[in-house]
CSV table of C-alpha atoms and ligand atoms in Angstrom, one decimal:
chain,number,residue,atom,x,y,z
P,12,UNK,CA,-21.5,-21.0,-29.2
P,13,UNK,CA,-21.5,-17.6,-27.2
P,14,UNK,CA,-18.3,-17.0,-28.5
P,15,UNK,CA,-19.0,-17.7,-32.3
P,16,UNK,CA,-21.8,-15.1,-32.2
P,17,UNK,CA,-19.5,-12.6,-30.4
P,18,UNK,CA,-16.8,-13.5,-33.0
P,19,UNK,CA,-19.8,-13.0,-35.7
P,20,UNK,CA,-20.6,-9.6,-34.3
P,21,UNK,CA,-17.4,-8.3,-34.4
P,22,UNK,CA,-17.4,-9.0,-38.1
P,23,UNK,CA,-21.0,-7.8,-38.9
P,24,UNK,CA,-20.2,-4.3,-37.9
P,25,UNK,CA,-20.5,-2.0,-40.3
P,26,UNK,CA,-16.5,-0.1,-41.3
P,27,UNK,CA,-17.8,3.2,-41.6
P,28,UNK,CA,-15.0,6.0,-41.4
P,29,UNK,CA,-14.5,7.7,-38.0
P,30,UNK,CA,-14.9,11.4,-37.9
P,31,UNK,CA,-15.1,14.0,-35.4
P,32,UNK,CA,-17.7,15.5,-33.8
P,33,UNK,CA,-18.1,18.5,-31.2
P,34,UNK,CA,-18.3,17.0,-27.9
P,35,UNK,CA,-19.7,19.7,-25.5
P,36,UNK,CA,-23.2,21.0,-23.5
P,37,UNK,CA,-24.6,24.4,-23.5
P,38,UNK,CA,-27.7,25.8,-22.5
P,39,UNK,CA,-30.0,28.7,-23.1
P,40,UNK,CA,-33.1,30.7,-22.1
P,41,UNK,CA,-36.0,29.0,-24.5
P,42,UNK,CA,-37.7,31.6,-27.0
P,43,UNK,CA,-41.4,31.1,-27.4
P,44,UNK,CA,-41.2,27.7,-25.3
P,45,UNK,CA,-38.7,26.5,-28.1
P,46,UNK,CA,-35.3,26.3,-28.2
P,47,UNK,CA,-32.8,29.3,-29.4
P,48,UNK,CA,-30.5,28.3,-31.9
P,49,UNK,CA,-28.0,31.0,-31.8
P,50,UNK,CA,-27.1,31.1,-27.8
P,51,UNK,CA,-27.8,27.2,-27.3
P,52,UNK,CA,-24.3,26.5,-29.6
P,53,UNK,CA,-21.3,24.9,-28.5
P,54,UNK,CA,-18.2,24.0,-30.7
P,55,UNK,CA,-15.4,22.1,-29.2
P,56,UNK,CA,-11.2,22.7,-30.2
P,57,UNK,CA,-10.0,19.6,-32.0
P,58,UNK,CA,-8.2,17.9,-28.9
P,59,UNK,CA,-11.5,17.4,-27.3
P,60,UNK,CA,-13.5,16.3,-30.1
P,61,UNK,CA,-14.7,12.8,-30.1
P,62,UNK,CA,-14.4,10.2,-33.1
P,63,UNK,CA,-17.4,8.5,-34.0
P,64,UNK,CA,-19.6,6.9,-36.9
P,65,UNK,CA,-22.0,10.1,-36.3
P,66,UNK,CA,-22.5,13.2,-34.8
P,67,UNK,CA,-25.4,14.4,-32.4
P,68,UNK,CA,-27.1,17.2,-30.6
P,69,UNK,CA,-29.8,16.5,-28.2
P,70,UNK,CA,-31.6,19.4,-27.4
P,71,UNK,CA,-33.5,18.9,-24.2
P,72,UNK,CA,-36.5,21.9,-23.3
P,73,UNK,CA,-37.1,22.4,-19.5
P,74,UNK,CA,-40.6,23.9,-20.1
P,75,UNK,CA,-41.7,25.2,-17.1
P,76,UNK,CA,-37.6,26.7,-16.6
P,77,UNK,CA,-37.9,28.5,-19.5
P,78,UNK,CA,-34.0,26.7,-20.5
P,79,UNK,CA,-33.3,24.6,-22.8
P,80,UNK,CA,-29.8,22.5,-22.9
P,81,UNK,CA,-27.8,21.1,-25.8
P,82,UNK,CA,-25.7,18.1,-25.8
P,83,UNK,CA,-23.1,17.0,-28.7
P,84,UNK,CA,-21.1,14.2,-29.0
P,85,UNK,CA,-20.5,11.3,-30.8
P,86,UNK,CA,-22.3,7.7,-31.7
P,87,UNK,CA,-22.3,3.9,-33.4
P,88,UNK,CA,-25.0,4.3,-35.4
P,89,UNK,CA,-28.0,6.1,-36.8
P,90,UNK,CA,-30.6,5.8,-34.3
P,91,UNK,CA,-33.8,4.0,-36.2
P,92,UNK,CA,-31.8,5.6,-39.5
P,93,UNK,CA,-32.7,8.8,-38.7
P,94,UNK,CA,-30.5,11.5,-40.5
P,95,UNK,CA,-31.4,15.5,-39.3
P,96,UNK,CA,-33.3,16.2,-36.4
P,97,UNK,CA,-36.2,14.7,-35.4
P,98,UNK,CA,-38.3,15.2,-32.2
P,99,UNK,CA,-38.3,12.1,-30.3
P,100,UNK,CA,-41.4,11.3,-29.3
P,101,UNK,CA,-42.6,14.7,-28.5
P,102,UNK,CA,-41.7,18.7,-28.7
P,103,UNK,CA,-39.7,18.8,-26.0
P,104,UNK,CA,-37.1,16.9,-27.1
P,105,UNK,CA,-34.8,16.7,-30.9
P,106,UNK,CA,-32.5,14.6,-31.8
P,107,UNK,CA,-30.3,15.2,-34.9
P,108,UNK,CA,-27.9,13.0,-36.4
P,109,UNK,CA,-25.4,13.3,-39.3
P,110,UNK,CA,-22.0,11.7,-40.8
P,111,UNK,CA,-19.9,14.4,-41.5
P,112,UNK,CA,-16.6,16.3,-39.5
P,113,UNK,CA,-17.5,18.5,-37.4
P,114,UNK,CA,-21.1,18.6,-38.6
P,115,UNK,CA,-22.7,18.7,-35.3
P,116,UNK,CA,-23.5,22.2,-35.5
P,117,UNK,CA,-26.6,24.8,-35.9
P,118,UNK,CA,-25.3,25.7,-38.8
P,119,UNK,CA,-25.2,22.2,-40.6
P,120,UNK,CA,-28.5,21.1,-38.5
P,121,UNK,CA,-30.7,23.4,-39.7
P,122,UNK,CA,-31.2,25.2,-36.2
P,123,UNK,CA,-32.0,22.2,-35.1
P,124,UNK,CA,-35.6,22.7,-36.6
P,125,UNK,CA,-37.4,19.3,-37.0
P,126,UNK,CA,-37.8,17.8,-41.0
P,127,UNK,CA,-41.1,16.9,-42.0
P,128,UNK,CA,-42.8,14.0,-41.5
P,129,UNK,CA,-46.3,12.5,-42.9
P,130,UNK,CA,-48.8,12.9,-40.3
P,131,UNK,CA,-51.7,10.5,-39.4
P,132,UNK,CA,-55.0,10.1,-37.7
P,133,UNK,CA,-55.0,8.4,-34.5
P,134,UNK,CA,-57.4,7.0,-31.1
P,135,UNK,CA,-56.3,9.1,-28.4
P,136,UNK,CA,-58.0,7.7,-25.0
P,137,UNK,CA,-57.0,8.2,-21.1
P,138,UNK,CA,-57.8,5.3,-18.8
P,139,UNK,CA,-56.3,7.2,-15.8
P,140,UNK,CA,-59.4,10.0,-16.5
P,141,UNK,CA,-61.3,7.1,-16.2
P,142,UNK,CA,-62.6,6.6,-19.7
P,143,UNK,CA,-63.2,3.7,-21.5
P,144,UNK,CA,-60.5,2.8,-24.1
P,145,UNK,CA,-61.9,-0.4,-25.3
P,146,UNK,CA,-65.1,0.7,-26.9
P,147,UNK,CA,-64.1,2.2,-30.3
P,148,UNK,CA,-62.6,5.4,-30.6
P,149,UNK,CA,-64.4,8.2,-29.4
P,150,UNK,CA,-61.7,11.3,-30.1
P,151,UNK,CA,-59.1,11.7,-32.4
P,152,UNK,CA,-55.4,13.1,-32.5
P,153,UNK,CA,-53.0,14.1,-34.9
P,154,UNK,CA,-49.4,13.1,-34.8
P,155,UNK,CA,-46.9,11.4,-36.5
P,156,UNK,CA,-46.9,8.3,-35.3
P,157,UNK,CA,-50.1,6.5,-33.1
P,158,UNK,CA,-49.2,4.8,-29.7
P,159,UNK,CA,-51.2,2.2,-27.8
P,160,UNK,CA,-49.8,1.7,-24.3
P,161,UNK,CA,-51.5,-1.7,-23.0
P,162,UNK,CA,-50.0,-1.7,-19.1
P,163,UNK,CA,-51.5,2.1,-18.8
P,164,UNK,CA,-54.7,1.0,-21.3
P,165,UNK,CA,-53.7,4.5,-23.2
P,166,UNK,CA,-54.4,5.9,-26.7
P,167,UNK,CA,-52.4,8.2,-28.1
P,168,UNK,CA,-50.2,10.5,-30.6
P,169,UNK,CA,-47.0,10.9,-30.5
P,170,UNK,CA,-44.4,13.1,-32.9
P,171,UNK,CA,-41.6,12.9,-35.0
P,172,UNK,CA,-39.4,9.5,-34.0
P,173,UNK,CA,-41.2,6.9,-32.0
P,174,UNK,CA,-37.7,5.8,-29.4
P,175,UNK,CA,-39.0,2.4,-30.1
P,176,UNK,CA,-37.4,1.9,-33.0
P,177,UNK,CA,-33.7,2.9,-31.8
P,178,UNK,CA,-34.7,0.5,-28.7
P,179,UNK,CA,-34.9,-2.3,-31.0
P,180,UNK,CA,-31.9,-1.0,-33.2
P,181,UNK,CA,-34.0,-1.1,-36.7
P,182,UNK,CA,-32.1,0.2,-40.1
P,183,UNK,CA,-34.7,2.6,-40.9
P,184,UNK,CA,-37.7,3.3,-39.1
P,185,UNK,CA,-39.0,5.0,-42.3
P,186,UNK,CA,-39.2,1.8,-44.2
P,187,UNK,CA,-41.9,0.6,-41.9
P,188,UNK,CA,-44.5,2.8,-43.1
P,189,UNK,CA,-48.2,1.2,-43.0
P,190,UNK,CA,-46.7,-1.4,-40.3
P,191,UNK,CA,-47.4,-2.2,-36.6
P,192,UNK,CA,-43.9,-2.3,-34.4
P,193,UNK,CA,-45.1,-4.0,-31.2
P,194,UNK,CA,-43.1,-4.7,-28.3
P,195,UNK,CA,-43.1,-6.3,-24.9
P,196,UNK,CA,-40.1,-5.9,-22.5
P,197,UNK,CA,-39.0,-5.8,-18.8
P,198,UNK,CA,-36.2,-5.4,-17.1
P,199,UNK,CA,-38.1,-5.8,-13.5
P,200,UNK,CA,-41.8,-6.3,-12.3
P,201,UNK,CA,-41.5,-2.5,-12.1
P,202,UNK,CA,-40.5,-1.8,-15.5
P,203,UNK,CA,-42.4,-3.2,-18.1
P,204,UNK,CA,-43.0,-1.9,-21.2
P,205,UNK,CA,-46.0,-3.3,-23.1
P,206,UNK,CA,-47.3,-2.0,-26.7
P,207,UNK,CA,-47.1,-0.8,-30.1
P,208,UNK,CA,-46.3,2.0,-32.2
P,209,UNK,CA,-48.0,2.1,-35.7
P,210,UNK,CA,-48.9,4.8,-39.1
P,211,UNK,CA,-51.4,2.9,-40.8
P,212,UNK,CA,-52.1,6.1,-43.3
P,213,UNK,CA,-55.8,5.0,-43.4
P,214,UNK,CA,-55.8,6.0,-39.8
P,215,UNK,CA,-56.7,4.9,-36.2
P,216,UNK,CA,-54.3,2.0,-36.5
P,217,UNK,CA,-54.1,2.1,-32.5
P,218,UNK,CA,-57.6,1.2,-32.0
P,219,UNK,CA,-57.1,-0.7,-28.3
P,220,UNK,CA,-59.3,-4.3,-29.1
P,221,UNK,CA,-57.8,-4.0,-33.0
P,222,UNK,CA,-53.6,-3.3,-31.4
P,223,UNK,CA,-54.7,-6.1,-28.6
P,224,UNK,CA,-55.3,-8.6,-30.4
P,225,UNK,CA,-52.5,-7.9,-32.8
P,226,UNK,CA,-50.6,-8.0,-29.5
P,227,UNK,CA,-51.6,-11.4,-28.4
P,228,UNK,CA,-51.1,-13.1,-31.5
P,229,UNK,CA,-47.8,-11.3,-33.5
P,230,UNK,CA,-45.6,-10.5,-29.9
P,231,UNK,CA,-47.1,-12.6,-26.6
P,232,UNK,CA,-48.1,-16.1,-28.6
P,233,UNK,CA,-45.0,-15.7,-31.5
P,234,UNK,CA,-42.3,-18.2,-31.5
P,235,UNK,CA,-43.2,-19.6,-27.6
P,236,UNK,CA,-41.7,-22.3,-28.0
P,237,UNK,CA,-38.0,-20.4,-29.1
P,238,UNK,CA,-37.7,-18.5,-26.6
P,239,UNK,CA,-34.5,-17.2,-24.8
P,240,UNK,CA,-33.5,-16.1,-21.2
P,241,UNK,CA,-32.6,-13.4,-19.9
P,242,UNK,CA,-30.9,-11.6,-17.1
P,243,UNK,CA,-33.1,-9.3,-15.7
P,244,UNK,CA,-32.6,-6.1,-13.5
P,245,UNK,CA,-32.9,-2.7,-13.0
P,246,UNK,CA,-30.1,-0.7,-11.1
P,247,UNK,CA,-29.8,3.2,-10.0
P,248,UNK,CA,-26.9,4.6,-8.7
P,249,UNK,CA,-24.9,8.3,-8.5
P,250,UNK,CA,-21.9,6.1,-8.0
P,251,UNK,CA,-20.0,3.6,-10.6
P,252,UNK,CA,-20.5,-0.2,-10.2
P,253,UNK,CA,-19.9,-3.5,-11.5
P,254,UNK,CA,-21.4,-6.9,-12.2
P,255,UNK,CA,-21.8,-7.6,-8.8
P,256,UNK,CA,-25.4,-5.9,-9.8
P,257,UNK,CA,-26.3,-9.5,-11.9
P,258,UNK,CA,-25.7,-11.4,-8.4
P,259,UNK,CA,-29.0,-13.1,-7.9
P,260,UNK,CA,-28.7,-12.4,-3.6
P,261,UNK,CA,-28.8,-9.1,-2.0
P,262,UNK,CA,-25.9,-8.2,0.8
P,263,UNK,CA,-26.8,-8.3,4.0
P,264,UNK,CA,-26.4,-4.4,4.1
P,265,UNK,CA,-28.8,-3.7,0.9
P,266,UNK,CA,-31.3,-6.2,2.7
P,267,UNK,CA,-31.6,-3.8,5.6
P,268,UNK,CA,-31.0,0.0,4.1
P,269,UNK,CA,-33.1,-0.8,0.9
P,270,UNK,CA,-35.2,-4.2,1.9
P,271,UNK,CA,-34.8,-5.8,-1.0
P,272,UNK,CA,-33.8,-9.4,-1.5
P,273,UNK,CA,-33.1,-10.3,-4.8
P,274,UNK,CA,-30.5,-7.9,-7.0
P,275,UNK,CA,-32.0,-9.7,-10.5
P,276,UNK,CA,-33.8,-12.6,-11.7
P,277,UNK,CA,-34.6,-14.0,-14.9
P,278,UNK,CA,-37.3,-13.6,-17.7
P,279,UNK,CA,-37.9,-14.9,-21.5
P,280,UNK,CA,-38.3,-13.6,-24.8
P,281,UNK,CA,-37.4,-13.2,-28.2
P,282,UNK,CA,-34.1,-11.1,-27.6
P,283,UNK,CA,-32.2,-9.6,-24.7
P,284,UNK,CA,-31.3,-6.5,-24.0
P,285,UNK,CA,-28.7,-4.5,-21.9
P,286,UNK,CA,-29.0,-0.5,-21.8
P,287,UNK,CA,-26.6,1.5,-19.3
P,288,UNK,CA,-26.3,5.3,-19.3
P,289,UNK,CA,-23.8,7.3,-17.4
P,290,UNK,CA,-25.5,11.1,-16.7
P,291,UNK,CA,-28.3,13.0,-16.7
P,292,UNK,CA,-29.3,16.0,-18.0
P,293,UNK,CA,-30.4,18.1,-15.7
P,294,UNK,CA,-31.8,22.3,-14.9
P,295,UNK,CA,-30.9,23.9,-11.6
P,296,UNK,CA,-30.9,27.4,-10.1
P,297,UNK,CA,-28.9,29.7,-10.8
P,298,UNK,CA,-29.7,31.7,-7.4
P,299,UNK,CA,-30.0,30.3,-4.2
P,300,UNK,CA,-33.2,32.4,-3.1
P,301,UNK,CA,-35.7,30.4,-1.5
P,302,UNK,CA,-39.3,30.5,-3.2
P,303,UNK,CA,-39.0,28.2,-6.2
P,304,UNK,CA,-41.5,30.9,-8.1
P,305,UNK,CA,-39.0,33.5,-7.5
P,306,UNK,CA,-36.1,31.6,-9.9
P,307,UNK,CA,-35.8,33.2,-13.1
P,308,UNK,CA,-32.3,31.7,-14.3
P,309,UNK,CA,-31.2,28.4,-14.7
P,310,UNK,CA,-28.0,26.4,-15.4
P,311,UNK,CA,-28.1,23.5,-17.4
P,312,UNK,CA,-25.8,20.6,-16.7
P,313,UNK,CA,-25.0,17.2,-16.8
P,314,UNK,CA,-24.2,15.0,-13.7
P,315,UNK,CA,-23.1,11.4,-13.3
P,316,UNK,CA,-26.2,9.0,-13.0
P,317,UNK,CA,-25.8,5.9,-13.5
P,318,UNK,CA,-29.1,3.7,-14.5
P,319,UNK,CA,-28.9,-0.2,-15.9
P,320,UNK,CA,-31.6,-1.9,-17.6
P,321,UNK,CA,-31.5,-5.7,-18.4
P,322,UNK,CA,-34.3,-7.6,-19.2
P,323,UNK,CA,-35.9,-9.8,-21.9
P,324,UNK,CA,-37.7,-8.4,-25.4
P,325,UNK,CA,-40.5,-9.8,-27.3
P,326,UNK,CA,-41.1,-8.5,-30.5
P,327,UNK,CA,-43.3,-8.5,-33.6
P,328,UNK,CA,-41.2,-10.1,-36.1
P,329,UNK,CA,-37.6,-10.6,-36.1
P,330,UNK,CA,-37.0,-8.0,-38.4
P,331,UNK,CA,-37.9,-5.4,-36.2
P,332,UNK,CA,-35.0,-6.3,-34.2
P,333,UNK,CA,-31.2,-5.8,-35.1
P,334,UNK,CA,-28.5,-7.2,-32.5
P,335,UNK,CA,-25.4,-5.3,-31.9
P,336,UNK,CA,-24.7,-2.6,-29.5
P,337,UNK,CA,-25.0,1.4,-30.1
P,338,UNK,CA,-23.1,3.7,-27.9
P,339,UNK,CA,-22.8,7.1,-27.5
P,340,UNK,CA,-19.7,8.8,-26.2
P,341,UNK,CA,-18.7,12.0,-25.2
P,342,UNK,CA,-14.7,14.0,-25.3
P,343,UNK,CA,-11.5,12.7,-27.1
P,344,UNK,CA,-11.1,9.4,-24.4
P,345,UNK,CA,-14.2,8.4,-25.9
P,346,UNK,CA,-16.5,8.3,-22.2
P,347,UNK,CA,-19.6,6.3,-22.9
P,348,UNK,CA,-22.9,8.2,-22.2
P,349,UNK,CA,-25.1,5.7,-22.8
P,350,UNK,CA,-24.6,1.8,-24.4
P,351,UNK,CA,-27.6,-0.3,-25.3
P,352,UNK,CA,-27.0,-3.7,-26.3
P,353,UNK,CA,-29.7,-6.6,-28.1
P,354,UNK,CA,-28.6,-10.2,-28.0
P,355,UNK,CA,-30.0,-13.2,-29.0
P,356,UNK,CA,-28.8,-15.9,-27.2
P,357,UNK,CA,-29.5,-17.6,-23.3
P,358,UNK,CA,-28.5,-15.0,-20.5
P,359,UNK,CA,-26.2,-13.1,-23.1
P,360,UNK,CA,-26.9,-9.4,-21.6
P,361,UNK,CA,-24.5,-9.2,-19.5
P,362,UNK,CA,-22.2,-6.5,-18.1
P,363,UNK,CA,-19.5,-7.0,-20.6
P,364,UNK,CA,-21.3,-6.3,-23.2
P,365,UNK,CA,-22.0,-2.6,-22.1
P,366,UNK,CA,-18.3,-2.9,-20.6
P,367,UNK,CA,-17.3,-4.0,-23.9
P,368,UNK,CA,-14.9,-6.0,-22.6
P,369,UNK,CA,-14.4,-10.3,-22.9
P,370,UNK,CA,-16.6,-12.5,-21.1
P,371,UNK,CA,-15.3,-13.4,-17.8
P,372,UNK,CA,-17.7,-16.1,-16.9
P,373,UNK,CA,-16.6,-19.4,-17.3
P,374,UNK,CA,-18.0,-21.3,-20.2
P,375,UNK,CA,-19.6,-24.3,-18.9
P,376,UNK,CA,-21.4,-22.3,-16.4
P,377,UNK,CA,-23.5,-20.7,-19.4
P,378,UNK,CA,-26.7,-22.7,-19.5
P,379,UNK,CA,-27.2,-21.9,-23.6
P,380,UNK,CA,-24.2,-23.5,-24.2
P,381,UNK,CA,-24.9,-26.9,-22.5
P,382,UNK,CA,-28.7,-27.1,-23.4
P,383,UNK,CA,-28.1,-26.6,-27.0
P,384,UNK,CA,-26.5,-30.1,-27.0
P,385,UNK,CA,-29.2,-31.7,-25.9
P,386,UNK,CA,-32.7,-32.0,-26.8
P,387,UNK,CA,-34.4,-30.7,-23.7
P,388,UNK,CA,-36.1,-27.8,-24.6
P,389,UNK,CA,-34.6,-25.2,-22.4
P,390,UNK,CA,-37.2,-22.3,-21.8
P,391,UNK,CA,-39.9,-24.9,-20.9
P,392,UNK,CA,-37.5,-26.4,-18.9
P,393,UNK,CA,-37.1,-22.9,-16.9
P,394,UNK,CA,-41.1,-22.0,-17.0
P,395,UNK,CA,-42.1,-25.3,-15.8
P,396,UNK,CA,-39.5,-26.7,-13.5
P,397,UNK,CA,-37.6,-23.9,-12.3
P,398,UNK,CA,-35.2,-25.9,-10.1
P,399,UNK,CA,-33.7,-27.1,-12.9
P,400,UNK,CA,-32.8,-24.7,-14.7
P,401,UNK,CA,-32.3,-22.5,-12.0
P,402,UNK,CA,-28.9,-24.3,-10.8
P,403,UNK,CA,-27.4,-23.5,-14.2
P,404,UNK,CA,-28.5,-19.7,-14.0
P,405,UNK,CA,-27.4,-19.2,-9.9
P,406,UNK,CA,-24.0,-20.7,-10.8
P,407,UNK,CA,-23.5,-17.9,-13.0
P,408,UNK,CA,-24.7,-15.5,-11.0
P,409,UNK,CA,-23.1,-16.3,-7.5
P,410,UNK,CA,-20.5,-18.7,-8.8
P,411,UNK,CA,-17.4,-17.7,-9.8
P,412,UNK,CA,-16.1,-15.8,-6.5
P,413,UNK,CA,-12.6,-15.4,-7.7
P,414,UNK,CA,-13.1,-14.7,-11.2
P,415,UNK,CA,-15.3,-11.3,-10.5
P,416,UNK,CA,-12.4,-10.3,-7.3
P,417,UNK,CA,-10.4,-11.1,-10.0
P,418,UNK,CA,-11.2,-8.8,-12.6
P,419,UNK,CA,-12.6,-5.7,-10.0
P,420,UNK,CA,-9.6,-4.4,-11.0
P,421,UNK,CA,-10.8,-4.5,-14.1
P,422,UNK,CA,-14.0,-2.8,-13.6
P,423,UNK,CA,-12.9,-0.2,-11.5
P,424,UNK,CA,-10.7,0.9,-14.3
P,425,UNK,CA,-13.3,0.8,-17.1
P,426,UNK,CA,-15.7,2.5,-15.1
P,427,UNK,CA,-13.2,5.2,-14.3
P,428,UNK,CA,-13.5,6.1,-18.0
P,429,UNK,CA,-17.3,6.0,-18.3
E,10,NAG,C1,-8.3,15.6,-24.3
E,10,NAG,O1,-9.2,16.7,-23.8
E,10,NAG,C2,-8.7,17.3,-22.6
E,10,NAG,C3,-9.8,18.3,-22.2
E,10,NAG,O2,-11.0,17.8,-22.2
E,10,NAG,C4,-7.4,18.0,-22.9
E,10,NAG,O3,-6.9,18.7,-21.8
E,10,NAG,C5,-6.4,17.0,-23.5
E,10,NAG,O4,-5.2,17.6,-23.9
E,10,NAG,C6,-7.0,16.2,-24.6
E,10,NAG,N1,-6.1,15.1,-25.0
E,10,NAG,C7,-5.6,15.0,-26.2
E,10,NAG,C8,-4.7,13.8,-26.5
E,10,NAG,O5,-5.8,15.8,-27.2
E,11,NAG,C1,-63.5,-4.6,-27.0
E,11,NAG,O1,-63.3,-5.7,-26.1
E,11,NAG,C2,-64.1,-5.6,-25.0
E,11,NAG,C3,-63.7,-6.7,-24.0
E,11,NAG,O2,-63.4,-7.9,-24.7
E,11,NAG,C4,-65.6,-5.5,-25.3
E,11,NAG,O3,-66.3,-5.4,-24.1
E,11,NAG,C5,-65.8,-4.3,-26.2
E,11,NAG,O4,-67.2,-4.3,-26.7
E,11,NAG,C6,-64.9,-4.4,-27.5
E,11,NAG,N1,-65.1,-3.2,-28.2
E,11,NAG,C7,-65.2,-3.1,-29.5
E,11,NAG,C8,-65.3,-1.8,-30.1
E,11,NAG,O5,-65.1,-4.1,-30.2
């Protein structure tokens, strides 16, 4: 079963021709709070170009540095479709994407200057200020896109690409003009993400009861009774590491230095998902002087983070969702900088997917693959009798001692190239 829909997967992708893209980071003093096309360029010589469907450039603005930075490299897929630079979310950050050789440059992005978009009317509302954002909607912003945020009870705008729709992996973001994209996911009780995007051109599509009760009924009450597991975890590190991270149990040494029990647990939904990135962009100072005020130039750089989200998705409608894997990737030995996965089966996100390598856990272990043959119905099983289920999921996640020492070779090695 897992392995038909791997097999599937492998065949769904799309044969788009490879070509190379300029695979480098620069930075540059920001003009006018924006970012300066001419000094934040970088090209790369052929031997360290990377080969990709795409092309980006990220261009990152450290406001209050006065620098902004400018990544290029090399990715799957269109993010959410988008073609030409976008901001994501809001100004401080563009995106542009494109299909051509070597077309990751100023030049052929326009300065990186953002295409237009239509613009809409929306509720903009602060709970943390201590208003109330359930009783209509008192003031208005403009953006390009309206947000409601339900775990911070916020209204708001937001402009040019929601990053919603490259989280769930959608075609084109643009075809889902007039619609509501609503979402629920976690990866951890800490990191939940809970509400909905939408450009109703009427306007005010984010009105909170109006979104809410969408909410309820199209993403929390939808399909209930279809529902899949999920790993689910969160994981920081400045270091490399493997699957170990999925291991239910904490070591005896992590139970002391960071008091924390469990590595990951388990959650439902409609998908799964599995996000890694490698490195961070980050601003630092130039001069080692001592009063933070008194730093007028700063370096832009990227340095090895490494963050892992797993966790479950529920979604409104299953055509907001596309499974399949996008990964960007940086230089000519292709180094992935970030890989985020969507799967759509019981406990499927895990580490080889982002690893992109087979799955090592043995078969009869996976829970999906025994419960489909029988008629039990395996989420409620979970929900309402944990200990059942439960024996399936630890015995993938602490069983199978010698297959994970026996492939740490393994991992050590693929994470020397991320
Ligand atoms: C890959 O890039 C590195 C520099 O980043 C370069 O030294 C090396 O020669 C390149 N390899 C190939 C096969 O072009
Ligand atoms: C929204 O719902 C809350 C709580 O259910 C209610 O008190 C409030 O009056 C509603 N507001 C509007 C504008 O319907």
């Amino acid at each position: 079963m897992i392995l038909c829909f791997f097999l599937a997967f492998l065949t769904t992708v799309p044969s788009v021709t490879s070509i190379q893209c300029h695979s480098c980071l620069t930075y540059c003093n920001t003009v006018n709070g924006k970012v300066d096309p001419i000094n934040c360029d970088c090209t790369s010589p052929p031997n360290e170009q990377c080969t990709g469907n795409a092309c980006f450039a990220k261009v990152e603005i450290f406001g209050s540095e006065h620098t902004a930075v400018v990544q290029k490299g090399c990715i799957s897929d269109f993010p959410a479709g988008q073609r030409g630079c976008q901001y994501s979310n809001n100004k401080d950050t563009i995106n542009c994407f494109c299909d051509q050789d070597e077309c990751n440059t100023r030049h052929k992005l326009g300065s990186y200057i953002p295409s237009r978009l239509p613009s809409v009317d929306c509720c903009i509302c602060n709970s943390h200020d201590g208003e109330d954002c359930e009783s209509g909607c008192s003031r208005k912003c403009r953006g390009n896109y309206c947000v409601t945020d339900f775990e911070g009870k916020d209204l708001g705008c937001g402009l040019g690409y929601p990053k919603l729709p490259s989280f769930l992996r959608v075609d084109d973001y643009l075809d889902y003009e007039g619609d509501y994209m609503c979402t629920r996911y976690e990866s951890s009780a800490s990191h939940v993400m809970n509400g909905c995007v939408c450009t109703h051109p009427s306007g005010l599509c984010n009105e909170f009861n109006k979104t809410f009760n969408y909410q309820k009924k199209h993403v929390m009450e939808r399909k209930n009774e279809n529902l899949h597991y999920c790993y689910a975890l969160t994981h920081r590190a400045y270091k490399p590491f493997g699957q170990e991270v999925f291991k239910k149990y904490a070591t005896m040494s992590e139970r002391e230095e960071h008091n924390i029990f469990f590595r990951s647990s388990t959650c439902d939904g409609h998908f799964c998902f599995i996000s890694l990135t490698t490195s961070e962009i980050i601003v630092e100072s130039a001069d080692f002087r001592h009063n933070y005020e008194d730093h007028n130039e700063f370096v832009g750089a990227a340095r090895p983070r490494f963050e892992l989200q797993v966790g479950c998705l529920r979604v409104n409608g299953d055509d907001k969702v596309q499974t399949g894997c996008t990964v960007e990737t940086q230089g000519n030995n292709s180094e992935v900088l970030a890989k985020h996965c969507i799967c759509d089966s019981h406990l499927c996100n895990f580490h080889h997917l982002v690893r992109g390598t087979e799955d090592p856990r043995p078969k009869a272990a996976v829970p999906g693959v025994k419960q489909t043959t029988s008629q039990l119905n395996p989420v409620r099983l979970y929900t309402s009798n944990k200990e059942i289920d439960e024996n399936d999921i630890l015995s993938v996640m602490n069983g199978g001692e010698i297959i994970w020492s026996a492939v740490s070779g393994v991992v050590a090695l693929v994470f020397m190239l991320l």
